[in-house]
mmCIF file of C-alpha atoms in Angstrom:
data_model
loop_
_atom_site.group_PDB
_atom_site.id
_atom_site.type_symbol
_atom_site.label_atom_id
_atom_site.label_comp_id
_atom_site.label_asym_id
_atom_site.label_seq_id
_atom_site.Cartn_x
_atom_site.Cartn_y
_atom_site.Cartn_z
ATOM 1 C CA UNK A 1 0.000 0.000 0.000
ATOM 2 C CA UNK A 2 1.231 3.576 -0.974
ATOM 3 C CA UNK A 3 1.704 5.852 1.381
ATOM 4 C CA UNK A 4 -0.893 8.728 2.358
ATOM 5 C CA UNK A 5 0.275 12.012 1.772
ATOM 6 C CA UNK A 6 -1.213 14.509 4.024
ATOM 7 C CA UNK A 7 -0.437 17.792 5.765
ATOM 8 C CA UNK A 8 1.908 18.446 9.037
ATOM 9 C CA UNK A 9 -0.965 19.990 10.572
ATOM 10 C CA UNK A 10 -3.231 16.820 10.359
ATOM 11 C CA UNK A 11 0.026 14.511 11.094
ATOM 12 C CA UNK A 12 0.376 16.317 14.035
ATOM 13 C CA UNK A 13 -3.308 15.594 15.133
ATOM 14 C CA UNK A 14 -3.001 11.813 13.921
ATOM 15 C CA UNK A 15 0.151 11.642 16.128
ATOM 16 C CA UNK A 16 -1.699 13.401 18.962
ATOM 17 C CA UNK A 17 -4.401 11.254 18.753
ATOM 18 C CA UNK A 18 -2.402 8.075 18.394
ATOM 19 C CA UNK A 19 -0.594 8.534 21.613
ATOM 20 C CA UNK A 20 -3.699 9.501 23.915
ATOM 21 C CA UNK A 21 -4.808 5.678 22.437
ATOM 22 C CA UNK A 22 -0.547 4.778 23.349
ATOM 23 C CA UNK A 23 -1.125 6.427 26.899
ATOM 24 C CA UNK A 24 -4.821 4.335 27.385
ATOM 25 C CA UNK A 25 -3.595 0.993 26.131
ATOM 26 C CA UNK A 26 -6.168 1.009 22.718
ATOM 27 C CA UNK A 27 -2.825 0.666 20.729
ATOM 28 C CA UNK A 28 0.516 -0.472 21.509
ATOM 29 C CA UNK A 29 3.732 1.526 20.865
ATOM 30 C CA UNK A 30 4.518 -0.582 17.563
ATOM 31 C CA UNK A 31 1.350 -0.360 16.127
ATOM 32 C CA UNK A 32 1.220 3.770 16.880
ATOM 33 C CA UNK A 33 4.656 3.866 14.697
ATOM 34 C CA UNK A 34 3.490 1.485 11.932
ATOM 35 C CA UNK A 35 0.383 2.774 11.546
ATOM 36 C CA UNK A 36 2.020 6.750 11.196
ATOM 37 C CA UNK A 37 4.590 5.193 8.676
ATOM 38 C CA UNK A 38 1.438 4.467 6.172
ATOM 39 C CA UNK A 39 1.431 8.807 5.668
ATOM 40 C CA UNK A 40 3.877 11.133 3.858
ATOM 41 C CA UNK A 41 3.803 14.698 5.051
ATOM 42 C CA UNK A 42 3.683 16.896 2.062
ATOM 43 C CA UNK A 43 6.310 19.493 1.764
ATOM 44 C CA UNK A 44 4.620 22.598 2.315
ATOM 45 C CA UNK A 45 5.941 26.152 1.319
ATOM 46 C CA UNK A 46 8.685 27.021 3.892
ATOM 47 C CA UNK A 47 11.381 29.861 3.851
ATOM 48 C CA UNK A 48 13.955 28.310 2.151
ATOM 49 C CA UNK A 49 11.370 27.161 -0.765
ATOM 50 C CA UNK A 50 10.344 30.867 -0.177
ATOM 51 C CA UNK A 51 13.812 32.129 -0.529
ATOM 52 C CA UNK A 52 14.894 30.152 -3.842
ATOM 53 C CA UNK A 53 11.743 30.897 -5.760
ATOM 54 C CA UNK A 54 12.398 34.820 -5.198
ATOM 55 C CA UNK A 55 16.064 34.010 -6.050
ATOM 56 C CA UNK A 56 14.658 32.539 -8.988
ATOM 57 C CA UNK A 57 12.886 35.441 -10.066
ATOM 58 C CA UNK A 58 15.894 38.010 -9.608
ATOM 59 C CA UNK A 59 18.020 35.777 -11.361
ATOM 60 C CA UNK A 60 15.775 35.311 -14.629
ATOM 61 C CA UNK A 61 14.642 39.429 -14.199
ATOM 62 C CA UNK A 62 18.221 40.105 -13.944
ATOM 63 C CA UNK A 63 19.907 38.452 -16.264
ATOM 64 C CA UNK A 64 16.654 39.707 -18.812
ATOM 65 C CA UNK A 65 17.202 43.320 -17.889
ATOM 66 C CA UNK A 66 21.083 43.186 -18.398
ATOM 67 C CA UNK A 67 20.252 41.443 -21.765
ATOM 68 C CA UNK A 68 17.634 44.243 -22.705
ATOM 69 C CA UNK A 69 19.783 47.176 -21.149
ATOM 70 C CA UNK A 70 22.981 46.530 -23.331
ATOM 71 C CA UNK A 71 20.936 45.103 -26.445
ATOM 72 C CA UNK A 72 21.812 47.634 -28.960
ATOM 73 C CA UNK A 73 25.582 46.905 -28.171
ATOM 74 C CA UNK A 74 25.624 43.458 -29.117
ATOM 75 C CA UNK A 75 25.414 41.512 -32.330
ATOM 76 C CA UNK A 76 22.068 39.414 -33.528
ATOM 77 C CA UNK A 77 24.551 36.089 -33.211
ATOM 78 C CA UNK A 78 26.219 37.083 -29.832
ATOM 79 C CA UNK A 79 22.768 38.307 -28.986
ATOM 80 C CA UNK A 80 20.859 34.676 -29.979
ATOM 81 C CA UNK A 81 23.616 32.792 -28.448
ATOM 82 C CA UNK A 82 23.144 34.800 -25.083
ATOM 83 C CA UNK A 83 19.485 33.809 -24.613
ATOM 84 C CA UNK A 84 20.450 29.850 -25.480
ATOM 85 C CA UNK A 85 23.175 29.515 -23.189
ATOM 86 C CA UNK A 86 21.145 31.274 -20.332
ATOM 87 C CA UNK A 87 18.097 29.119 -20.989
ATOM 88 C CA UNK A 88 20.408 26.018 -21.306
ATOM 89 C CA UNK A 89 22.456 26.360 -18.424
ATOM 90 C CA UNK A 90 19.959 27.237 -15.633
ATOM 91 C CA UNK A 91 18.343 24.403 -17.092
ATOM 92 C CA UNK A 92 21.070 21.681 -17.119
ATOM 93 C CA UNK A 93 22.507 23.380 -13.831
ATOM 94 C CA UNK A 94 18.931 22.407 -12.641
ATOM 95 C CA UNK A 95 18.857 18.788 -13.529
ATOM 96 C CA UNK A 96 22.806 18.464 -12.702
ATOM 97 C CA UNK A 97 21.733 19.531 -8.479
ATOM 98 C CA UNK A 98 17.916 17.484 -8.613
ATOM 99 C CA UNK A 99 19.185 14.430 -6.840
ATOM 100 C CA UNK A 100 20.731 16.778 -3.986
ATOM 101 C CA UNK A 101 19.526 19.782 -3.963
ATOM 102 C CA UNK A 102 16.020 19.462 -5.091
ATOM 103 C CA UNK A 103 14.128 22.556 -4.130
ATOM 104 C CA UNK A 104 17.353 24.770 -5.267
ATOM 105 C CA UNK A 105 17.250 22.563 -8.627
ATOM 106 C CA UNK A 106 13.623 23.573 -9.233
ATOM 107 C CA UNK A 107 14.265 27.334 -8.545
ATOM 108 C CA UNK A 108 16.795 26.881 -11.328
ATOM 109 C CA UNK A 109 13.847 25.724 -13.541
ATOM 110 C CA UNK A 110 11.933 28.596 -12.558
ATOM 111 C CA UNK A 111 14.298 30.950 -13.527
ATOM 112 C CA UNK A 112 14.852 28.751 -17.347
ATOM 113 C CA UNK A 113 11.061 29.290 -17.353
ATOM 114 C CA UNK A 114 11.394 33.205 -16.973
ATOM 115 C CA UNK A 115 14.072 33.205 -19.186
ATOM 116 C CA UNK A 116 12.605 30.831 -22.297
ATOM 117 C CA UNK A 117 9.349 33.385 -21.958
ATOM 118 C CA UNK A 118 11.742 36.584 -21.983
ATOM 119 C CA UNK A 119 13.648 34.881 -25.080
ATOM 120 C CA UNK A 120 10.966 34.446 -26.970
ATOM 121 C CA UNK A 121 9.851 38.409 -27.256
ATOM 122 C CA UNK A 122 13.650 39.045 -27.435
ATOM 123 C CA UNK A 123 14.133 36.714 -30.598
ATOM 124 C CA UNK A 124 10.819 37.895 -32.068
ATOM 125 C CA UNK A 125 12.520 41.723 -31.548
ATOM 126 C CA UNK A 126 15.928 40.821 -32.868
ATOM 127 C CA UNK A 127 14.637 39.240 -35.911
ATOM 128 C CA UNK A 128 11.951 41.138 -36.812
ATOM 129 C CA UNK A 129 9.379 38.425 -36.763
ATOM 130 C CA UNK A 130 5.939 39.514 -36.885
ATOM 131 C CA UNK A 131 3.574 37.912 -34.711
ATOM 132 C CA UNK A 132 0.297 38.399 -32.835
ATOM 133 C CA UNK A 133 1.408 38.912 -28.515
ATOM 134 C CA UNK A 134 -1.273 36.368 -27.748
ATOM 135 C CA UNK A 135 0.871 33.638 -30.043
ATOM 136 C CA UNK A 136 3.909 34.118 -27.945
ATOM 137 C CA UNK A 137 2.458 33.575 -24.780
ATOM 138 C CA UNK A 138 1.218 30.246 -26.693
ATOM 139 C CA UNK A 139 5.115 29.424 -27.331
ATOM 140 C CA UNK A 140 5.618 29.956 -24.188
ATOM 141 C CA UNK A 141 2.894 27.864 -22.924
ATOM 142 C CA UNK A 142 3.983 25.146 -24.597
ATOM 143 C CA UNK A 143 7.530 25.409 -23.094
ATOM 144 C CA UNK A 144 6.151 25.541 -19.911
ATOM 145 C CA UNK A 145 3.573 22.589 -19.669
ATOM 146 C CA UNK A 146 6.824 20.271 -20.542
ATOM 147 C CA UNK A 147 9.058 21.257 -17.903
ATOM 148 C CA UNK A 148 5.388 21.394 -15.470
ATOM 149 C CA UNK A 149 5.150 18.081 -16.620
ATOM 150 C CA UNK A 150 9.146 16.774 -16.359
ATOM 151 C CA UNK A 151 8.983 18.311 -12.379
ATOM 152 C CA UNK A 152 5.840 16.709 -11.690
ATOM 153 C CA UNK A 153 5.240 20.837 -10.423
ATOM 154 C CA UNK A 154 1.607 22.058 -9.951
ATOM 155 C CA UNK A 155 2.882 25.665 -9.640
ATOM 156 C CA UNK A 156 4.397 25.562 -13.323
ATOM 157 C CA UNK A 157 1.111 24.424 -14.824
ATOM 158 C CA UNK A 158 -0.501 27.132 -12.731
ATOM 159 C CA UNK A 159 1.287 29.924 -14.798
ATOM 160 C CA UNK A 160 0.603 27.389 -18.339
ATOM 161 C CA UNK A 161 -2.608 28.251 -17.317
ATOM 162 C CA UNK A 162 -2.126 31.993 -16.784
ATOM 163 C CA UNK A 163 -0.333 31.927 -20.207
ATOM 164 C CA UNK A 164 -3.163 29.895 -21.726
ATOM 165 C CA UNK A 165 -5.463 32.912 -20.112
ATOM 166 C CA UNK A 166 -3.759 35.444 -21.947
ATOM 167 C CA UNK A 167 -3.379 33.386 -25.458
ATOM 168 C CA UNK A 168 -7.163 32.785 -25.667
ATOM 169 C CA UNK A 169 -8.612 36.373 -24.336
ATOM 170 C CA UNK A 170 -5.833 38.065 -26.154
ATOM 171 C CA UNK A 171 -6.896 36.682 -29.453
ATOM 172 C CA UNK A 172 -10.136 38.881 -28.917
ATOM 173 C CA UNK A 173 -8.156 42.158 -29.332
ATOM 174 C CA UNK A 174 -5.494 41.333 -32.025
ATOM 175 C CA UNK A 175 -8.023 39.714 -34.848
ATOM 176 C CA UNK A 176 -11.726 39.276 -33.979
ATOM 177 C CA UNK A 177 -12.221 36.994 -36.981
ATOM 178 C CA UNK A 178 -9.923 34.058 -35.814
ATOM 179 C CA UNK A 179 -9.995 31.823 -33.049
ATOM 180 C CA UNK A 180 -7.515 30.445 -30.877
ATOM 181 C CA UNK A 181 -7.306 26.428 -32.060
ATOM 182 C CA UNK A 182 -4.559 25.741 -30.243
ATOM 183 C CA UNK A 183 -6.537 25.466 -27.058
ATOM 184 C CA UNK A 184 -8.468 22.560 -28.073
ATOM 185 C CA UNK A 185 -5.241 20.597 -28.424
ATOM 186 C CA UNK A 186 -4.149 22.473 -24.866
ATOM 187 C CA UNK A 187 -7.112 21.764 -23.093
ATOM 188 C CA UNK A 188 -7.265 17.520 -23.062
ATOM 189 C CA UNK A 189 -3.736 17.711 -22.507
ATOM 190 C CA UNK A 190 -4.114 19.817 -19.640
ATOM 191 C CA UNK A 191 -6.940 17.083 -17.693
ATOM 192 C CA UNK A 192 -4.854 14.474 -18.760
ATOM 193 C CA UNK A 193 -1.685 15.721 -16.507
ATOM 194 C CA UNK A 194 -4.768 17.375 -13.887
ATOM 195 C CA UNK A 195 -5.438 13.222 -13.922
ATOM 196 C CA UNK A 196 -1.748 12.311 -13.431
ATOM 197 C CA UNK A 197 -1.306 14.902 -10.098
ATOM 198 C CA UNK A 198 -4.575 13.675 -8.395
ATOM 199 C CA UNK A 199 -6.519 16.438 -8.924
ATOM 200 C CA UNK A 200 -4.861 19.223 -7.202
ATOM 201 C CA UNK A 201 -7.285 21.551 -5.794
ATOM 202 C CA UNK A 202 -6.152 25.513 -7.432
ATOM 203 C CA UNK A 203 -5.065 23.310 -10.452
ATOM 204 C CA UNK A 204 -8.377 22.027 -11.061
ATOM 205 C CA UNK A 205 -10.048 25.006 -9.970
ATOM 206 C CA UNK A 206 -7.816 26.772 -13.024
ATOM 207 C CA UNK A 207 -8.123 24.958 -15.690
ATOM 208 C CA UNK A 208 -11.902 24.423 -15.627
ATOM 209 C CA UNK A 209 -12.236 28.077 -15.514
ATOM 210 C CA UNK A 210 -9.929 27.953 -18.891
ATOM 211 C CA UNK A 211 -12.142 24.984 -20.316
ATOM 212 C CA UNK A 212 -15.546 27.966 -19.579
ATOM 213 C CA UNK A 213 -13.334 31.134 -20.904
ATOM 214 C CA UNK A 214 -12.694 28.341 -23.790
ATOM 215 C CA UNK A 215 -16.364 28.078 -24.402
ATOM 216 C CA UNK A 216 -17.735 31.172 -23.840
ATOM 217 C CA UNK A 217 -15.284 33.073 -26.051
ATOM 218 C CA UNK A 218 -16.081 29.741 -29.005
ATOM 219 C CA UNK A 219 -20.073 31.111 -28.247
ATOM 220 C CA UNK A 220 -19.331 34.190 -29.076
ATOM 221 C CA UNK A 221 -16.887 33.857 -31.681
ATOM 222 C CA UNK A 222 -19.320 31.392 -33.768
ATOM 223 C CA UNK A 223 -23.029 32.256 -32.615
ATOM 224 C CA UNK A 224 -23.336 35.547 -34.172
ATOM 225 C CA UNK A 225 -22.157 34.066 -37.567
ATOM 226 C CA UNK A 226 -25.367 32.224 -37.461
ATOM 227 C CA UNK A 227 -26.802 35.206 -38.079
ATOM 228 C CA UNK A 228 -28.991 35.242 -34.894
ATOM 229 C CA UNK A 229 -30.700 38.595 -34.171
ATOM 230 C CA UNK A 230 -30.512 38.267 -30.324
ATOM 231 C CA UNK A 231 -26.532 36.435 -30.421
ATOM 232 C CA UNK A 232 -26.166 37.554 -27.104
ATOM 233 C CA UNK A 233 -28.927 36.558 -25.473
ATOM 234 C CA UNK A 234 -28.511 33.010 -27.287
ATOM 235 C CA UNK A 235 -24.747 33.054 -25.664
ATOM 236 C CA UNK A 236 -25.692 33.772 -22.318
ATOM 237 C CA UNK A 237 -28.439 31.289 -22.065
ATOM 238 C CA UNK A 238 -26.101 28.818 -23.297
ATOM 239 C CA UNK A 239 -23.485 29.293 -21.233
ATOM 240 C CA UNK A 240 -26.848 29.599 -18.212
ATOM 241 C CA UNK A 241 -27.492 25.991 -18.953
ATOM 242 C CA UNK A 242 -24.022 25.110 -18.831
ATOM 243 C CA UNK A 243 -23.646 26.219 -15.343
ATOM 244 C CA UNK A 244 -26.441 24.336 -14.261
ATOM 245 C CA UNK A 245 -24.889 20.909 -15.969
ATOM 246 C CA UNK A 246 -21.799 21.503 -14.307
ATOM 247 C CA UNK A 247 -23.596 22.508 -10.864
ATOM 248 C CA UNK A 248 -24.993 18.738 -10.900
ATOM 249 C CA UNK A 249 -23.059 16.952 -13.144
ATOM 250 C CA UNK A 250 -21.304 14.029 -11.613
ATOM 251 C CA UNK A 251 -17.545 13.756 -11.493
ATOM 252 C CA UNK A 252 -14.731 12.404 -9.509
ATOM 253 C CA UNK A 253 -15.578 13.328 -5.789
ATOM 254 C CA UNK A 254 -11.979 15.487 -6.009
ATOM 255 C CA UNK A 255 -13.529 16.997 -8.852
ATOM 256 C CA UNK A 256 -17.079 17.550 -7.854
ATOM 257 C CA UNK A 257 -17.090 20.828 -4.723
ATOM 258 C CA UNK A 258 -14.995 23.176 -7.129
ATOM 259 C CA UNK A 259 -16.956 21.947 -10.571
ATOM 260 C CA UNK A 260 -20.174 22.628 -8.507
ATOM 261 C CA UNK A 261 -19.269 25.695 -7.185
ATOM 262 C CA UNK A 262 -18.296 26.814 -10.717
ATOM 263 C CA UNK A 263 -21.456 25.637 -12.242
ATOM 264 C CA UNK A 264 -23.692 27.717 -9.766
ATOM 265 C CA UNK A 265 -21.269 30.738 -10.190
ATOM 266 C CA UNK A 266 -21.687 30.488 -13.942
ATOM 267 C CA UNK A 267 -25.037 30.244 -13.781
ATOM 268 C CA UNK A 268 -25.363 33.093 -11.701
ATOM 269 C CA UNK A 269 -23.385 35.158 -13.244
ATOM 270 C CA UNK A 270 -25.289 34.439 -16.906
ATOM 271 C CA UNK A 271 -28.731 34.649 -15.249
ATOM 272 C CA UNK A 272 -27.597 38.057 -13.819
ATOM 273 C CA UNK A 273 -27.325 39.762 -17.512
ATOM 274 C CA UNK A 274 -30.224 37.509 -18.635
ATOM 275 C CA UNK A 275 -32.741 39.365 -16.318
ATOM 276 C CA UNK A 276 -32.195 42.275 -18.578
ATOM 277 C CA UNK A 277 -32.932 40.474 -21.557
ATOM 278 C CA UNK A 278 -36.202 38.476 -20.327
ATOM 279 C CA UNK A 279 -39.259 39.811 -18.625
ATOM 280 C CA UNK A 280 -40.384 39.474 -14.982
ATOM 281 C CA UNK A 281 -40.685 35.557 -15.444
ATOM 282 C CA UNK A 282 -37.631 34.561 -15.728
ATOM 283 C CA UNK A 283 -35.867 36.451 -12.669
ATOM 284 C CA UNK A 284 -38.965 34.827 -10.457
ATOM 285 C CA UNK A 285 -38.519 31.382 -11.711
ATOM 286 C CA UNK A 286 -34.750 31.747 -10.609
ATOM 287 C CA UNK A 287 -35.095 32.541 -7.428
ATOM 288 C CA UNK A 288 -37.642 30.193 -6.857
ATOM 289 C CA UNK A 289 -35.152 28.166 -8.471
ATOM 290 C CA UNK A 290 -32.518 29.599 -6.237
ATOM 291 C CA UNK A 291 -34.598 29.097 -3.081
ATOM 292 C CA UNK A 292 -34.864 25.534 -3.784
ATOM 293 C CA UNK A 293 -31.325 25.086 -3.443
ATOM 294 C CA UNK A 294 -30.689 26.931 -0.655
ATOM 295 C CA UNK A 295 -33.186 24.471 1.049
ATOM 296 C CA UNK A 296 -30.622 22.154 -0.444
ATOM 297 C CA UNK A 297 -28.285 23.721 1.727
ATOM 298 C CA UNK A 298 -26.151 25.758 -1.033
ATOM 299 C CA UNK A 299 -24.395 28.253 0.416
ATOM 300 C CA UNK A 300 -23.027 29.712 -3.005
ATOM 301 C CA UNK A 301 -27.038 30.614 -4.098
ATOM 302 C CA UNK A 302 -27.698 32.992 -0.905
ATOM 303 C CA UNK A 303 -24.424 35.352 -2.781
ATOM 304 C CA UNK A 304 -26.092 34.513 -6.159
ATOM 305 C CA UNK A 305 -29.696 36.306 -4.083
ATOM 306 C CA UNK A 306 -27.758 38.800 -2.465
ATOM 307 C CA UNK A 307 -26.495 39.750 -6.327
ATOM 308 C CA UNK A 308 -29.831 39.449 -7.598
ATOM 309 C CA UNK A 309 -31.423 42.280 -4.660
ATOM 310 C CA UNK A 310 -28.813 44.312 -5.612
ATOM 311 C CA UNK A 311 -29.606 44.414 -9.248
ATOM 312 C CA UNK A 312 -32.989 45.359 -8.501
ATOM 313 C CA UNK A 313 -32.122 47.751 -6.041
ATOM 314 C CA UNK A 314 -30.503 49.791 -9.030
ATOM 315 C CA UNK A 315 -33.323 49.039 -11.112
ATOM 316 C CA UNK A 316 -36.233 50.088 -8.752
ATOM 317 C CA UNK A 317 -33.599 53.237 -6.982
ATOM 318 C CA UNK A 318 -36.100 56.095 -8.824
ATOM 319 C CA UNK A 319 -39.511 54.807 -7.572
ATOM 320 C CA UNK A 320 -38.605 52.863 -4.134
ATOM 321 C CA UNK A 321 -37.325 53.588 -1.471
ATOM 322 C CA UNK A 322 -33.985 52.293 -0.743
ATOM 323 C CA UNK A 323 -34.599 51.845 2.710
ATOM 324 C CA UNK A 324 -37.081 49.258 2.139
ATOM 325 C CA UNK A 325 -35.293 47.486 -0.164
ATOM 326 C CA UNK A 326 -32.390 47.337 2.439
ATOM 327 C CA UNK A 327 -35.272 46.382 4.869
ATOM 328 C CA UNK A 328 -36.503 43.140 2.550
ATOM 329 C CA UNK A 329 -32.763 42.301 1.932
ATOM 330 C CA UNK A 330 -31.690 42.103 5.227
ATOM 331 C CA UNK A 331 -35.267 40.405 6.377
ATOM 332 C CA UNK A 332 -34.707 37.889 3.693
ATOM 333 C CA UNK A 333 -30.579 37.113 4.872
ATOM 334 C CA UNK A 334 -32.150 36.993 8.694
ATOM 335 C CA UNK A 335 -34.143 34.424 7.654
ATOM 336 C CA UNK A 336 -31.785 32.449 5.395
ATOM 337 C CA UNK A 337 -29.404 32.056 8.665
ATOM 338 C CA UNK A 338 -32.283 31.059 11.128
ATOM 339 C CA UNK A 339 -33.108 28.189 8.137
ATOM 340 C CA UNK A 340 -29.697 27.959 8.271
ATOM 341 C CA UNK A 341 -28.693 27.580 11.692
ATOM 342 C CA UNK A 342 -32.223 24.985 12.359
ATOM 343 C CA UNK A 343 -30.911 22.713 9.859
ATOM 344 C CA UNK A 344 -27.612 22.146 11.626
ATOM 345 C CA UNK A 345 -29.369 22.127 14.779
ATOM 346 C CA UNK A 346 -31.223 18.911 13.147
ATOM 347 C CA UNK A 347 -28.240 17.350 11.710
ATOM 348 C CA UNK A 348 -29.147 19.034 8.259
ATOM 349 C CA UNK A 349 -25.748 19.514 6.226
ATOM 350 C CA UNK A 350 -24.628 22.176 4.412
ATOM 351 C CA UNK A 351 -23.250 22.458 0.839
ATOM 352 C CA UNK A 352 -20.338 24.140 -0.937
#
């Protein structure tokens, strides 16, 4: 059996726990140790982790800003072979220190990650190549997800994903008649490796939000070529009824609290703009709808309500007054935490 990995904090409690049962005679001393060999503490960020990823940082920002600073004094072939060796010898310093010095050996990778993404605006400069931004921050992506990948490091596909961010929502502002294909490839890949790392819980909570920016910005790249009169109306109700799939779809249980939360976020959000689209019907089905799941015990639907009083208060501002509407909204939370506060008095549980 594989070892659990979990936190000092709740190693500390299991060890706590495990010698009251020690000290009472449930357990005896060899069966407390065996039993607290099956879990791995996880290494958590400490200072010197702390230390070398800042180190990291100066050293890619410096050695960029002394490349940039005296780049008009050097030649395009001392120039090129500048921004090689740098990438290629934090990088093989990096793998040369793993076995030893891990955390320093990853810092190094940091800094070839800084310093691949600097090189590629650099060579695109130097050369005169002619490129939209949002494509280099692709390239750069697609540097990145390898070496996430080769360190096994959830931080590195974090920032893929904040590259991947920029590539898609960029490609709004540099030529509104294309759209970004590369994703689709980026995407599976990208759940695939999400797979391989057990679901981390920011990593997953990223890349789904990519996988809706993907979608929404396909919707409205491709729905008003349809030649729809109301495009945006269609796009939003889409995207509604995707955020109620993904509120109740089912996935892996690591999967499902932060793909649930999205969902009801998403369809919050969409149902928001939609009230000013649809009459008086559809914002009172919602929040019957949204009442029904806050008897469900979702917590995420009394913000979603709270959003929704709001957006009336503007509305109604000219012709009621706002101290009523403060009055119903604050009747209307009371009674949302009394419901609240009975149901866990019951044994009721609580969602999200």
């Amino acid at each position: 059996m594989a070892n659990k990995e979990i936190t000092k904090k709740q190693f500390d409690f299991l060890e706590h726990e495990f010698n009251y049962l020690e000290k009472e005679g449930v357990i005896s001393q060899q069966e407390k140790v065996r039993m607290l060999g099956s879990y791995n503490v996880k290494g958590n960020l400490n200072f010197i982790t702390i230390l070398l990823s800042i180190g990291a940082l100066l050293l890619g920002l410096g050695v960029l800003t002394f490349v940039a600073s005296n780049w008009i004094y050097l030649s395009k072939a001392v120039k090129f072979l500048l921004i090689i060796a740098c990438l290629i010898g934090v990088n093989f310093a990096g793998v040369k220190v793993q076995a030893r010095l891990p955390k320093t050996s990853r810092s190094l990778h940091y800094a070839g990650i800084l310093i691949f993404g600097a090189g590629i605006f650099l060579v695109e400069q130097m050369f005169n190549i002619s490129i939209n931004f949002n494509s280099s921050f692709l390239l750069w992506a697609i540097g990145t997800v390898f070496i996430g990948y080769y360190l096994k490091d959830v931080f590195v596909l974090l920032f893929t994903s904040f590259l991947l961010f920029i590539y898609i929502n960029g490609s709004i502002f540099v030529d509104e008649t294309s759209y970004p294909l590369a994703i689709l490839i980026f995407l599976p890949a990208l759940y695939i490796l999400l797979k391989k790392f057990d679901y981390p819980k920011y990593l997953t909570f990223f890349i789904n939000a990519l996988a809706i920016n993907t979608i929404a910005l396909f919707l409205m790249e491709f729905v008003p070529k349809l030649g729809f009169e109301n495009s945006n109306t269609i796009v939003l109700s889409i995207l509604f009824v995707l955020g109620i799939v993904l509120a109740y779809i089912p996935v892996r249980a690591k999967l499902q609290n932060i793909t649930h939360i999205q969902g009801h976020i998403l369809h919050g959000i969409t149902a928001l703009f939609l009230t000013f689209e649809f009459s008086i019907w559809f914002p009172l089905a919602y929040f019957v709808f949204l009442l029904y799941l806050i008897l469900k015990g979702s917590l995420t639907s009394i913000v979603i309500i709270c959003a929704l009083i709001f957006r009336y208060y503007i509305y109604s501002f000219d012709f009621l007054p706002k101290s009523l509407t403060f009055i119903i909204g604050g009747i209307m939370l009371i009674g949302f935490g009394f419901f609240f506060e009975n149901q866990r008095k019951k044994g009721g549980e609580l969602n999200e």
